[in-house]
Coordinates of C-alpha atoms and ligand atoms in Angstrom, one line a residue:
X1 CA -18.3 -12.9 -4.7
X2 CA -15.3 -15.1 -5.5
X3 CA -14.8 -18.9 -4.9
X4 CA -15.3 -19.5 -1.1
X5 CA -12.4 -20.4 1.2
X6 CA -12.5 -22.4 4.4
X7 CA -10.5 -19.7 6.2
X8 CA -9.6 -16.1 5.4
X9 CA -6.9 -14.8 7.7
X10 CA -6.4 -11.0 7.9
X11 CA -2.7 -10.2 8.5
X12 CA 0.4 -12.1 7.5
X13 CA 2.5 -11.6 10.6
X14 CA 3.7 -14.6 12.8
X15 CA 0.1 -15.2 14.0
X16 CA -1.5 -15.0 10.5
X17 CA 1.1 -16.7 8.3
X18 CA 1.7 -19.6 10.7
X19 CA -2.1 -20.1 11.0
X20 CA -2.3 -20.1 7.2
X21 CA 0.5 -22.7 6.8
X22 CA -0.9 -25.0 9.5
X23 CA -4.5 -24.7 8.2
X24 CA -3.2 -25.5 4.7
X25 CA -1.2 -28.5 6.0
X26 CA -4.5 -29.8 7.5
X27 CA -6.2 -29.6 4.1
X28 CA -8.2 -26.4 4.4
X29 CA -8.5 -23.9 1.6
X30 CA -6.8 -20.8 2.9
X31 CA -6.5 -17.1 1.9
X32 CA -4.4 -14.6 3.8
X33 CA -5.0 -10.9 3.4
X34 CA -1.9 -8.6 3.8
X35 CA -1.7 -5.0 2.9
X36 CA 2.1 -4.6 3.2
X37 CA 4.2 -5.2 0.1
X38 CA 5.9 -8.1 1.8
X39 CA 4.7 -11.0 4.1
X40 CA 5.8 -11.6 7.7
X41 CA 4.2 -8.7 9.5
X42 CA 5.8 -6.5 12.1
X43 CA 8.2 -9.3 13.1
X44 CA 9.9 -9.9 9.8
X45 CA 9.7 -6.4 8.4
X46 CA 10.2 -3.9 11.2
X47 CA 10.5 -5.9 14.4
X48 CA 12.3 -9.1 15.5
X49 CA 14.3 -9.7 12.4
X50 CA 15.7 -6.3 11.5
X51 CA 16.4 -5.5 15.2
X52 CA 18.3 -8.8 15.6
X53 CA 20.3 -8.1 12.5
X54 CA 21.4 -4.7 13.9
X55 CA 22.0 -6.2 17.3
X56 CA 24.2 -8.8 15.8
X57 CA 26.1 -6.3 13.6
X58 CA 26.6 -3.8 16.4
X59 CA 27.7 -6.6 18.7
X60 CA 30.3 -7.7 16.2
X61 CA 31.6 -4.1 16.0
X62 CA 31.8 -3.6 19.7
X63 CA 33.3 -7.0 20.3
X64 CA 36.0 -6.3 17.6
X65 CA 36.8 -2.9 19.1
X66 CA 36.8 -3.7 22.8
X67 CA 37.1 -7.5 23.4
X68 CA 39.4 -9.0 20.8
X69 CA 42.6 -7.6 22.2
X70 CA 42.0 -9.5 25.4
X71 CA 42.0 -12.7 23.3
X72 CA 45.3 -11.7 21.8
X73 CA 43.8 -10.7 18.5
X74 CA 44.9 -7.2 17.5
X75 CA 42.7 -5.5 14.9
X76 CA 43.8 -2.0 13.9
X77 CA 41.6 0.7 12.3
X78 CA 38.2 -0.7 13.1
X79 CA 35.7 1.5 11.3
X80 CA 31.9 1.6 11.1
X81 CA 30.2 1.4 7.7
X82 CA 26.6 2.1 8.8
X83 CA 25.3 2.1 5.2
X84 CA 26.6 -1.5 4.7
X85 CA 25.2 -2.5 8.1
X86 CA 21.8 -1.1 7.2
X87 CA 22.0 -2.8 3.7
X88 CA 22.8 -6.1 5.3
X89 CA 19.8 -5.7 7.6
X90 CA 17.6 -5.1 4.6
X91 CA 19.0 -8.2 2.9
X92 CA 18.3 -10.3 6.0
X93 CA 14.7 -9.0 6.1
X94 CA 14.2 -9.6 2.3
X95 CA 15.5 -13.2 2.6
X96 CA 13.0 -13.9 5.4
X97 CA 10.0 -12.2 3.8
X98 CA 10.6 -14.0 0.5
X99 CA 10.9 -17.2 2.5
X100 CA 7.3 -16.8 3.6
X101 CA 6.2 -16.1 0.0
X102 CA 7.8 -19.4 -0.9
X103 CA 6.0 -21.2 1.9
X104 CA 2.7 -19.6 0.8
X105 CA 3.3 -21.0 -2.8
X106 CA 4.3 -24.4 -1.4
X107 CA 1.1 -24.7 0.6
X108 CA -1.1 -23.2 -2.1
X109 CA -2.2 -20.3 0.2
X110 CA -3.8 -17.5 -1.7
X111 CA -2.3 -14.1 -0.8
X112 CA -5.1 -11.5 -1.2
X113 CA -3.1 -8.3 -1.5
X114 CA -4.6 -5.2 0.1
X115 CA -6.4 -4.2 3.2
X116 CA -9.1 -6.5 4.5
X117 CA -12.4 -5.3 6.0
X118 CA -15.0 -7.7 7.5
X119 CA -18.3 -6.7 6.0
X120 CA -20.3 -9.6 7.7
X121 CA -19.4 -12.8 9.4
X122 CA -17.8 -15.0 6.7
X123 CA -17.3 -12.1 4.3
X124 CA -14.1 -10.0 3.8
X125 CA -13.7 -7.1 1.4
X126 CA -10.3 -6.6 -0.2
X127 CA -10.0 -3.8 -2.7
X128 CA -13.7 -3.9 -3.5
X129 CA -14.0 -7.7 -4.0
X130 CA -15.8 -9.6 -1.3
X131 CA -14.3 -13.0 -0.5
X132 CA -16.3 -15.6 1.5
X133 CA -15.1 -18.2 4.0
X134 CA -16.5 -20.4 6.8
X135 CA -14.0 -18.9 9.2
X136 CA -12.4 -15.4 9.4
X137 CA -9.3 -14.9 11.6
X138 CA -8.2 -11.5 12.7
X139 CA -4.4 -11.4 13.0
X140 CA -3.7 -7.7 12.4
X141 CA -1.1 -7.3 15.1
X142 CA -0.1 -4.2 16.9
X143 CA 1.4 -0.7 16.6
X144 CA 3.6 1.5 18.7
X145 CA 1.6 3.2 21.6
X146 CA 1.5 7.0 21.5
X147 CA 2.4 9.3 24.4
X148 CA 0.6 12.7 24.9
X149 CA 2.9 15.6 24.0
X150 CA 5.4 13.4 22.1
X151 CA 4.5 13.4 18.4
X152 CA 6.4 10.7 16.4
X153 CA 7.6 12.1 13.0
X154 CA 10.0 9.1 12.4
X155 CA 12.8 11.7 11.8
X156 CA 13.7 13.3 15.1
X157 CA 11.1 11.6 17.3
X158 CA 11.0 8.0 16.2
X159 CA 9.2 4.7 17.0
X160 CA 11.1 1.4 16.7
X161 CA 10.5 1.6 13.0
X162 CA 12.4 4.9 12.6
X163 CA 15.1 3.7 15.1
X164 CA 15.9 0.8 12.9
X165 CA 16.6 2.9 9.8
X166 CA 18.7 5.9 11.1
X167 CA 21.3 6.7 8.5
X168 CA 23.8 8.2 10.9
X169 CA 24.8 7.6 14.5
X170 CA 23.2 10.2 16.7
X171 CA 25.3 12.0 19.4
X172 CA 22.6 11.6 22.0
X173 CA 19.6 9.2 21.8
X174 CA 17.0 9.6 24.5
X175 CA 14.8 6.5 24.9
X176 CA 11.4 6.9 26.5
X177 CA 10.5 3.6 28.2
X178 CA 13.0 1.1 29.7
X179 CA 11.2 -1.9 28.1
X180 CA 12.4 -4.5 25.6
X181 CA 12.4 -2.2 22.5
X182 CA 14.2 0.7 24.4
X183 CA 16.9 -1.5 25.8
X184 CA 17.5 -3.5 22.6
X185 CA 17.6 -0.6 20.2
X186 CA 19.3 1.6 22.8
X187 CA 22.0 -1.0 23.0
X188 CA 22.4 -1.0 19.2
X189 CA 23.1 2.7 19.0
X190 CA 25.2 2.8 22.1
X191 CA 27.5 0.2 20.7
X192 CA 27.8 2.2 17.5
X193 CA 29.1 5.2 19.5
X194 CA 26.0 7.1 20.7
X195 CA 25.3 8.4 24.2
X196 CA 22.1 6.8 25.3
X197 CA 19.8 8.0 28.1
X198 CA 16.8 5.9 29.1
X199 CA 13.9 7.7 30.8
X200 CA 11.5 5.4 32.6
X201 CA 8.2 6.2 34.4
X202 CA 8.6 3.4 37.0
X203 CA 11.4 3.1 39.5
X204 CA 12.8 0.0 37.7
X205 CA 13.5 -1.3 34.2
X206 CA 11.7 -4.1 32.4
X207 CA 8.6 -4.2 34.5
X208 CA 7.1 -7.7 35.0
X209 CA 10.5 -9.4 35.0
X210 CA 11.9 -10.8 38.2
X211 CA 13.1 -7.9 40.3
X212 CA 16.6 -9.3 41.1
X213 CA 17.2 -10.0 37.4
X214 CA 16.1 -6.5 36.4
X215 CA 18.4 -4.9 39.0
X216 CA 21.3 -7.0 37.9
X217 CA 20.6 -6.3 34.2
X218 CA 20.4 -2.5 34.9
X219 CA 23.8 -2.7 36.6
X220 CA 25.3 -4.4 33.5
X221 CA 23.8 -1.9 31.1
X222 CA 25.0 1.0 33.2
X223 CA 28.5 -0.4 33.3
X224 CA 28.3 -0.6 29.4
X225 CA 27.6 3.2 29.4
X226 CA 23.8 3.5 29.3
X227 CA 22.3 6.1 31.6
X228 CA 19.0 5.6 33.4
X229 CA 16.6 8.2 34.6
X230 CA 14.0 6.2 36.6
X231 CA 10.8 7.5 38.1
X232 CA 10.6 10.3 35.5
X233 CA 7.6 11.4 33.6
X234 CA 8.0 12.9 30.1
X235 CA 5.5 15.7 29.7
X236 CA 6.3 16.9 26.2
X237 CA 8.8 16.9 23.4
X238 CA 9.7 19.7 21.0
X239 CA 11.5 18.8 17.8
X240 CA 13.5 21.2 15.6
X241 CA 15.9 20.8 12.7
X242 CA 18.8 20.3 15.1
X243 CA 17.3 18.1 17.8
X244 CA 14.6 17.5 20.4
X245 CA 14.0 19.1 23.8
X246 CA 12.2 16.8 26.2
X247 CA 10.3 18.2 29.2
X248 CA 10.2 15.8 32.1
X249 CA 9.5 15.8 35.8
X250 CA 9.9 13.3 38.7
X251 CA 6.9 11.0 39.1
X252 CA 6.9 11.7 42.8
X253 CA 6.7 15.4 42.2
X254 CA 9.4 18.1 41.9
X255 CA 10.7 20.6 39.5
X256 CA 10.3 20.1 35.7
X257 CA 13.6 19.6 33.8
X258 CA 14.7 19.7 30.2
X259 CA 16.8 17.1 28.4
X260 CA 18.2 17.6 24.9
X261 CA 18.6 14.9 22.4
X262 CA 19.4 14.4 18.7
X263 CA 16.9 11.6 18.4
X264 CA 14.1 10.5 20.8
X265 CA 12.9 6.9 20.6
X266 CA 9.4 6.5 21.9
X267 CA 9.0 2.9 23.2
X268 CA 6.3 2.9 25.9
X269 CA 4.5 -0.3 24.7
X270 CA 2.4 -1.4 21.8
X271 CA -1.3 -1.6 21.3
X272 CA -3.6 -3.7 19.0
X273 CA -3.9 -2.5 15.4
X274 CA -7.5 -2.8 14.3
X275 CA -8.0 0.2 12.0
X276 CA -10.3 -0.2 9.0
X277 CA -11.4 -3.8 9.9
X278 CA -15.0 -2.7 10.4
X279 CA -15.2 -4.3 13.9
X280 CA -17.6 -1.6 15.2
X281 CA -20.1 -2.3 12.5
X282 CA -20.3 -6.0 13.1
X283 CA -20.1 -5.7 16.9
X284 CA -16.8 -7.5 17.7
X285 CA -16.2 -6.9 21.4
X286 CA -13.0 -5.5 22.7
X287 CA -11.6 -5.6 26.3
X288 CA -10.7 -2.6 28.5
X289 CA -7.3 -2.3 26.8
X290 CA -8.6 -2.2 23.2
X291 CA -7.7 -5.9 22.5
X292 CA -10.1 -8.2 20.8
X293 CA -11.9 -10.3 23.4
X294 CA -11.7 -14.0 22.7
X295 CA -12.5 -17.2 24.6
X296 CA -9.8 -19.8 25.2
X297 CA -10.4 -21.2 21.7
X298 CA -9.7 -17.7 20.1
X299 CA -13.4 -17.2 19.2
X300 CA -14.7 -13.7 19.4
X301 CA -18.3 -12.9 20.5
X302 CA -19.3 -13.1 16.8
X303 CA -19.7 -16.7 15.5
X304 CA -17.2 -17.5 12.8
X305 CA -14.8 -14.7 13.7
X306 CA -11.6 -15.5 15.5
X307 CA -8.6 -13.5 16.6
X308 CA -4.9 -14.3 17.5
X309 CA -1.5 -12.7 18.1
X310 CA -0.8 -9.2 19.3
X311 CA -4.4 -8.2 18.6
X312 CA -5.6 -10.2 21.6
X313 CA -4.5 -10.5 25.3
X314 CA -1.2 -12.0 26.4
X315 CA 2.4 -11.2 25.8
X316 CA 3.1 -9.4 22.5
X317 CA 5.7 -12.0 21.3
X318 CA 6.2 -13.6 17.9
X319 CA 6.4 -17.1 19.3
X320 CA 3.2 -16.6 21.3
X321 CA 1.5 -15.4 18.1
X322 CA 2.8 -18.4 16.1
X323 CA 1.6 -20.9 18.7
X324 CA -1.8 -19.3 18.7
X325 CA -1.8 -19.6 14.9
X326 CA -1.1 -23.3 15.1
X327 CA -3.6 -23.9 17.9
X328 CA -6.4 -22.1 16.1
X329 CA -5.7 -23.8 12.7
X330 CA -5.9 -27.2 14.4
X331 CA -9.2 -26.3 16.1
X332 CA -10.7 -25.1 12.8
X333 CA -9.7 -28.4 11.3
X334 CA -11.5 -30.3 14.0
X335 CA -8.4 -31.1 16.1
X336 CA -7.4 -30.0 19.6
X337 CA -4.9 -27.1 19.5
X338 CA -3.7 -25.6 22.7
X339 CA -1.2 -23.0 24.1
X340 CA 0.3 -23.3 27.5
X341 CA 0.5 -19.7 28.6
X342 CA 2.5 -20.6 31.7
X343 CA 5.5 -21.6 29.6
X344 CA 6.1 -18.8 27.1
X345 CA 9.8 -17.6 27.3
X346 CA 10.6 -13.9 27.0
X347 CA 14.0 -13.0 25.7
X348 CA 15.8 -9.6 25.5
X349 CA 18.6 -9.9 22.9
X350 CA 21.1 -7.5 24.4
X351 CA 24.6 -8.5 25.5
X352 CA 24.3 -10.4 27.7
X353 CA 20.9 -11.7 26.9
X354 CA 18.0 -11.9 29.4
X355 CA 15.6 -14.8 29.4
X356 CA 12.6 -15.4 31.6
X357 CA 10.0 -18.1 31.9
X358 CA 7.1 -18.8 34.2
X359 CA 6.7 -17.4 37.7
X360 CA 8.9 -14.7 39.3
X361 CA 9.7 -14.5 43.0
X362 CA 7.2 -11.6 43.2
X363 CA 4.3 -13.5 41.5
X364 CA 4.9 -16.5 43.8
X365 CA 4.9 -14.3 46.9
X366 CA 1.7 -12.6 45.7
X367 CA 0.1 -16.0 45.2
X368 CA 1.3 -17.3 48.6
X369 CA 3.2 -20.2 47.1
X370 CA 6.3 -21.4 49.0
X371 CA 9.3 -21.9 46.8
X372 CA 13.0 -22.6 46.8
X373 CA 15.6 -20.6 44.8
X374 CA 18.6 -22.1 43.1
X375 CA 21.2 -19.6 41.7
X376 CA 24.4 -20.1 39.8
X377 CA 26.7 -17.3 38.5
X378 CA 28.4 -17.5 35.1
X379 CA 31.7 -16.5 36.9
X380 CA 31.8 -20.1 38.1
X381 CA 31.1 -21.6 34.7
X382 CA 34.3 -22.7 32.8
X383 CA 32.9 -22.1 29.3
X384 CA 31.7 -18.6 30.2
X385 CA 35.2 -17.9 31.6
X386 CA 36.8 -19.2 28.3
X387 CA 34.4 -16.9 26.4
X388 CA 35.1 -13.9 28.6
X389 CA 31.4 -13.6 29.2
X390 CA 31.0 -14.0 33.0
X391 CA 28.3 -11.3 33.7
X392 CA 25.0 -12.8 35.0
X393 CA 23.5 -15.9 36.5
X394 CA 20.9 -18.6 36.2
X395 CA 18.1 -18.5 38.8
X396 CA 15.5 -21.2 39.1
X397 CA 12.4 -21.2 41.3
X398 CA 10.9 -24.5 42.4
X399 CA 7.8 -25.4 44.5
X400 CA 9.0 -26.0 48.1
X401 CA 6.7 -28.9 48.6
X402 CA 7.1 -30.8 45.3
X403 CA 10.4 -29.4 43.8
X404 CA 8.4 -28.8 40.5
X405 CA 10.0 -26.0 38.4
X406 CA 7.9 -22.9 38.5
X407 CA 10.1 -20.2 37.0
X408 CA 13.5 -19.7 35.3
X409 CA 15.3 -16.4 34.9
X410 CA 18.7 -16.0 33.2
X411 CA 20.9 -13.1 32.5
X412 CA 24.0 -14.1 30.7
X413 CA 25.6 -15.3 27.5
X414 CA 23.1 -17.1 25.2
X415 CA 20.3 -16.8 27.9
X416 CA 17.7 -17.1 25.1
X417 CA 19.2 -20.5 24.0
X418 CA 19.6 -21.8 27.5
X419 CA 16.0 -21.1 28.5
X420 CA 14.7 -23.7 25.9
X421 CA 15.8 -26.6 28.0
X422 CA 13.9 -25.2 30.9
X423 CA 10.8 -24.6 28.8
X424 CA 10.9 -28.3 27.8
X425 CA 11.4 -29.3 31.4
X426 CA 8.5 -27.2 32.6
X427 CA 6.2 -28.4 29.8
X428 CA 6.9 -32.0 31.1
X429 CA 6.3 -30.9 34.7
X430 CA 9.9 -31.6 35.7
X431 CA 11.3 -31.0 39.1
X432 CA 14.6 -29.1 39.7
X433 CA 16.1 -32.5 40.6
X434 CA 15.1 -33.9 37.2
X435 CA 17.1 -31.2 35.5
X436 CA 20.0 -31.6 37.9
X437 CA 20.2 -35.4 37.1
X438 CA 20.5 -34.9 33.4
X439 CA 24.0 -35.2 32.0
X440 CA 25.1 -31.8 30.5
X441 CA 28.1 -31.6 28.2
X442 CA 31.3 -30.0 29.6
X443 CA 32.3 -27.3 29.1
X444 CA 29.1 -25.6 28.1
X445 CA 27.0 -22.7 29.3
X446 CA 24.2 -25.2 30.0
X447 CA 26.2 -26.6 33.0
X448 CA 25.2 -23.3 34.7
X449 CA 21.5 -24.4 34.3
X450 CA 22.3 -27.7 35.8
X451 CA 24.2 -26.1 38.7
X452 CA 21.3 -23.8 39.4
X453 CA 19.0 -26.9 39.5
X454 CA 21.4 -28.5 41.9
X455 CA 21.5 -25.3 44.0
X456 CA 17.7 -25.6 44.5
X457 CA 18.5 -28.6 46.6
X458 CA 21.4 -26.8 48.2
X459 CA 24.1 -28.9 46.5
X460 CA 25.8 -27.0 43.6
X461 CA 29.2 -28.6 42.8
X462 CA 31.2 -25.7 41.5
X463 CA 30.5 -22.9 44.0
Ligands
FAD501 P1 2.1 -8.5 13.2 O1 3.4 -9.1 13.1 O2 2.0 -7.0 13.6 O3 1.4 -8.6 11.8 C1 0.1 -8.1 11.5 C2 0.0 -7.9 10.0 O4 -1.3 -7.6 9.7 C3 0.9 -6.7 9.5 O5 1.7 -7.2 8.4 C4 -0.1 -5.7 8.9 O6 0.3 -5.0 7.8 C5 -1.3 -6.6 8.6 N1 -2.6 -5.9 8.6 C6 -3.1 -5.2 9.6 N2 -4.4 -4.8 9.3 C7 -4.6 -5.3 8.1 C8 -5.8 -5.3 7.3 N3 -6.9 -4.7 7.6 N4 -5.7 -5.9 6.1 C9 -4.6 -6.6 5.7 N5 -3.5 -6.6 6.5 C10 -3.5 -6.0 7.7 N6 8.8 -10.6 19.4 C11 9.6 -11.6 19.7 O7 9.0 -12.7 20.1 N7 10.9 -11.6 19.6 C12 11.6 -10.4 19.2 O8 12.8 -10.4 19.2 C13 10.8 -9.3 18.9 N8 11.4 -8.2 18.5 C14 10.6 -7.1 18.2 C15 11.3 -5.9 17.8 C16 10.5 -4.8 17.5 C17 11.2 -3.5 17.1 C18 9.1 -4.9 17.6 C19 8.3 -3.7 17.2 C20 8.4 -6.0 17.9 C21 9.2 -7.1 18.3 N9 8.6 -8.3 18.7 C22 9.4 -9.4 19.0 C23 7.1 -8.5 18.8 C24 6.6 -9.2 17.5 O9 7.0 -8.5 16.4 C25 5.1 -9.3 17.6 O10 4.7 -9.9 18.8 C26 4.6 -10.1 16.4 O11 5.0 -9.6 15.2 C27 3.0 -10.2 16.5 O12 2.6 -11.0 15.4 P2 1.1 -10.7 14.8 O13 1.1 -11.7 13.6 O14 0.1 -10.8 15.8 O15 1.1 -9.2 14.2
NAI502 P1 7.4 -2.6 27.0 O1 6.1 -2.8 27.5 O2 8.4 -3.7 27.0 O3 8.1 -1.4 27.8 C1 7.5 -0.1 27.9 C2 8.2 0.6 29.0 O4 7.8 2.0 28.9 C3 7.9 0.1 30.4 O5 9.0 0.0 31.1 C4 6.9 1.2 30.9 O6 6.9 1.3 32.3 C5 7.5 2.4 30.2 N1 6.6 3.5 30.1 C6 5.2 3.5 29.9 N2 4.7 4.8 29.9 C7 5.8 5.6 30.1 C8 5.9 7.0 30.1 N3 4.9 7.8 30.0 N4 7.2 7.5 30.3 C9 8.3 6.7 30.5 N5 8.2 5.4 30.5 C10 7.0 4.8 30.2 O7 7.2 -2.0 25.5 P2 8.1 -1.8 24.3 O8 9.5 -1.8 24.7 O9 7.6 -0.6 23.6 O10 7.9 -3.1 23.5 C11 6.5 -3.4 23.0 C12 6.3 -4.9 22.8 O11 7.1 -5.4 21.8 C13 6.7 -5.6 24.1 O12 5.5 -6.0 24.7 C14 7.5 -6.8 23.7 O13 6.8 -7.9 24.1 C15 7.6 -6.7 22.2 N6 9.0 -6.8 21.9 C16 9.7 -8.0 22.1 C17 11.0 -8.1 21.9 C18 11.7 -9.4 22.3 O14 11.0 -10.4 22.5 N7 13.0 -9.4 22.3 C19 11.8 -7.0 21.3 C20 11.0 -5.8 21.1 C21 9.7 -5.8 21.4

């Protein structure tokens, strides 16, 4: 057995690496086990960062091709160099993963390279050597969920990982699942010239998001050229050298139908990745969806073993995973870490972006809470007009009795940036009037947020 650590964290994604950094900042001796060649987990290697790199590049391409002429900027002969676009994505990923290596060195965090297996509470085997620690943290993340009859080969039938590395633009991409991955990566390939059909089981896209927002978002994506087949169940997929044939049928019943595609992207959700951890042997309890069961302090049922990130309940988001990493590290160091699950923004990085926070109209109705709605469209925002980005709106939900902000939903330019102000406001328990009385610079998109806050009280100025 090697020199003991205070904490061994298994997995160096946003949950694990951030937990490691915070624990080291607080003076704990930290090791982090990672079996990938690079640090950063799904997020930096095959998730958030490469997808945002391709979203940015494909947006530049489409913007140059379709939008610049309207600004009086004429660019002839715009061409796609997909190999360069992919190489740039790889460079962005490498810079980020190397950045985490630097942070590990800076904070004297030991990277135990290899797969970790918990052999007993406080003991983790990595490549045949058992390492000891007072605390073990499981931060092993998630993997793409499978679908019966649709076998992912990462060539013709791909998960998000394969969809991020295609070396040519397909003629027809069929996406199974109108969730975040399907709409972001579907947008990338549509912008690069591909026909995109999205097949969704439910009769709406982005389940869980505010209905009005989702409907508006779907209209925008349809206008951009994406085709939606809602209420459709995929029953099988047959891949050949030339393409894929999907069998599908209406969820409500009806004749089966076939759909041909060059590439199929399976994106019907993600599930915790716990393979090889040895959890059965030591009796770590899971919930009904295969996630590690923890209490509100991230402790599992086995003393000394904790879990955070995609491996436990809650939204599968990098910033949620990071915040849990910080909160747990602080608790392990004897402090009082905490995550407010009511104020975790969710952003879809399409054009325009979609950002949501807190309660939706549907969740408030279900809870019987009376609320007021304030809405403001980007068509009435001067900066959005100047940008030529008028699709979408800001919608705020406030408690009818107290005016306290309960939810914020934005579809529009830089929605992901705009939601931060509302997250801060909600963390401080602000009312809609509080936001409305803050001076917002003119002309900025943030004025639409203020106007929506004014609209809660029935007094927007510019509409
Ligand atoms: P992970 O990032 O999955 O990291 C877990 C790590 O543990 C992995 O590196 C894995 O190799 C390692 N590991 C597993 N088992 C072992 C073992 N036994 N021993 C050693 N190492 C092990 N979220 C956002 O908030 N914003 C986005 O824009 C966004 N975009 C995404 C795009 C895509 C295509 C995908 C797939 C996901 C995206 N996500 C996004 C979700 C985000 O990536 C996850 O929520 C986040 O990575 C979860 O962090 P984690 O640390 O819990 O797990
Ligand atoms: P998701 O949960 O967002 O969407 C899955 C979609 O598939 C849902 O609309 C669901 O109704 C549908 N579906 C499920 N079974 C189906 C079936 N049999 N046939 C057709 N449709 C079916 O999952 P997704 O897009 O795979 O993303 C996984 C996770 O990754 C998400 O939870 C998200 O939090 C995270 N992520 C976050 C991003 C961001 O923050 N921008 C970007 C990408 C991923």
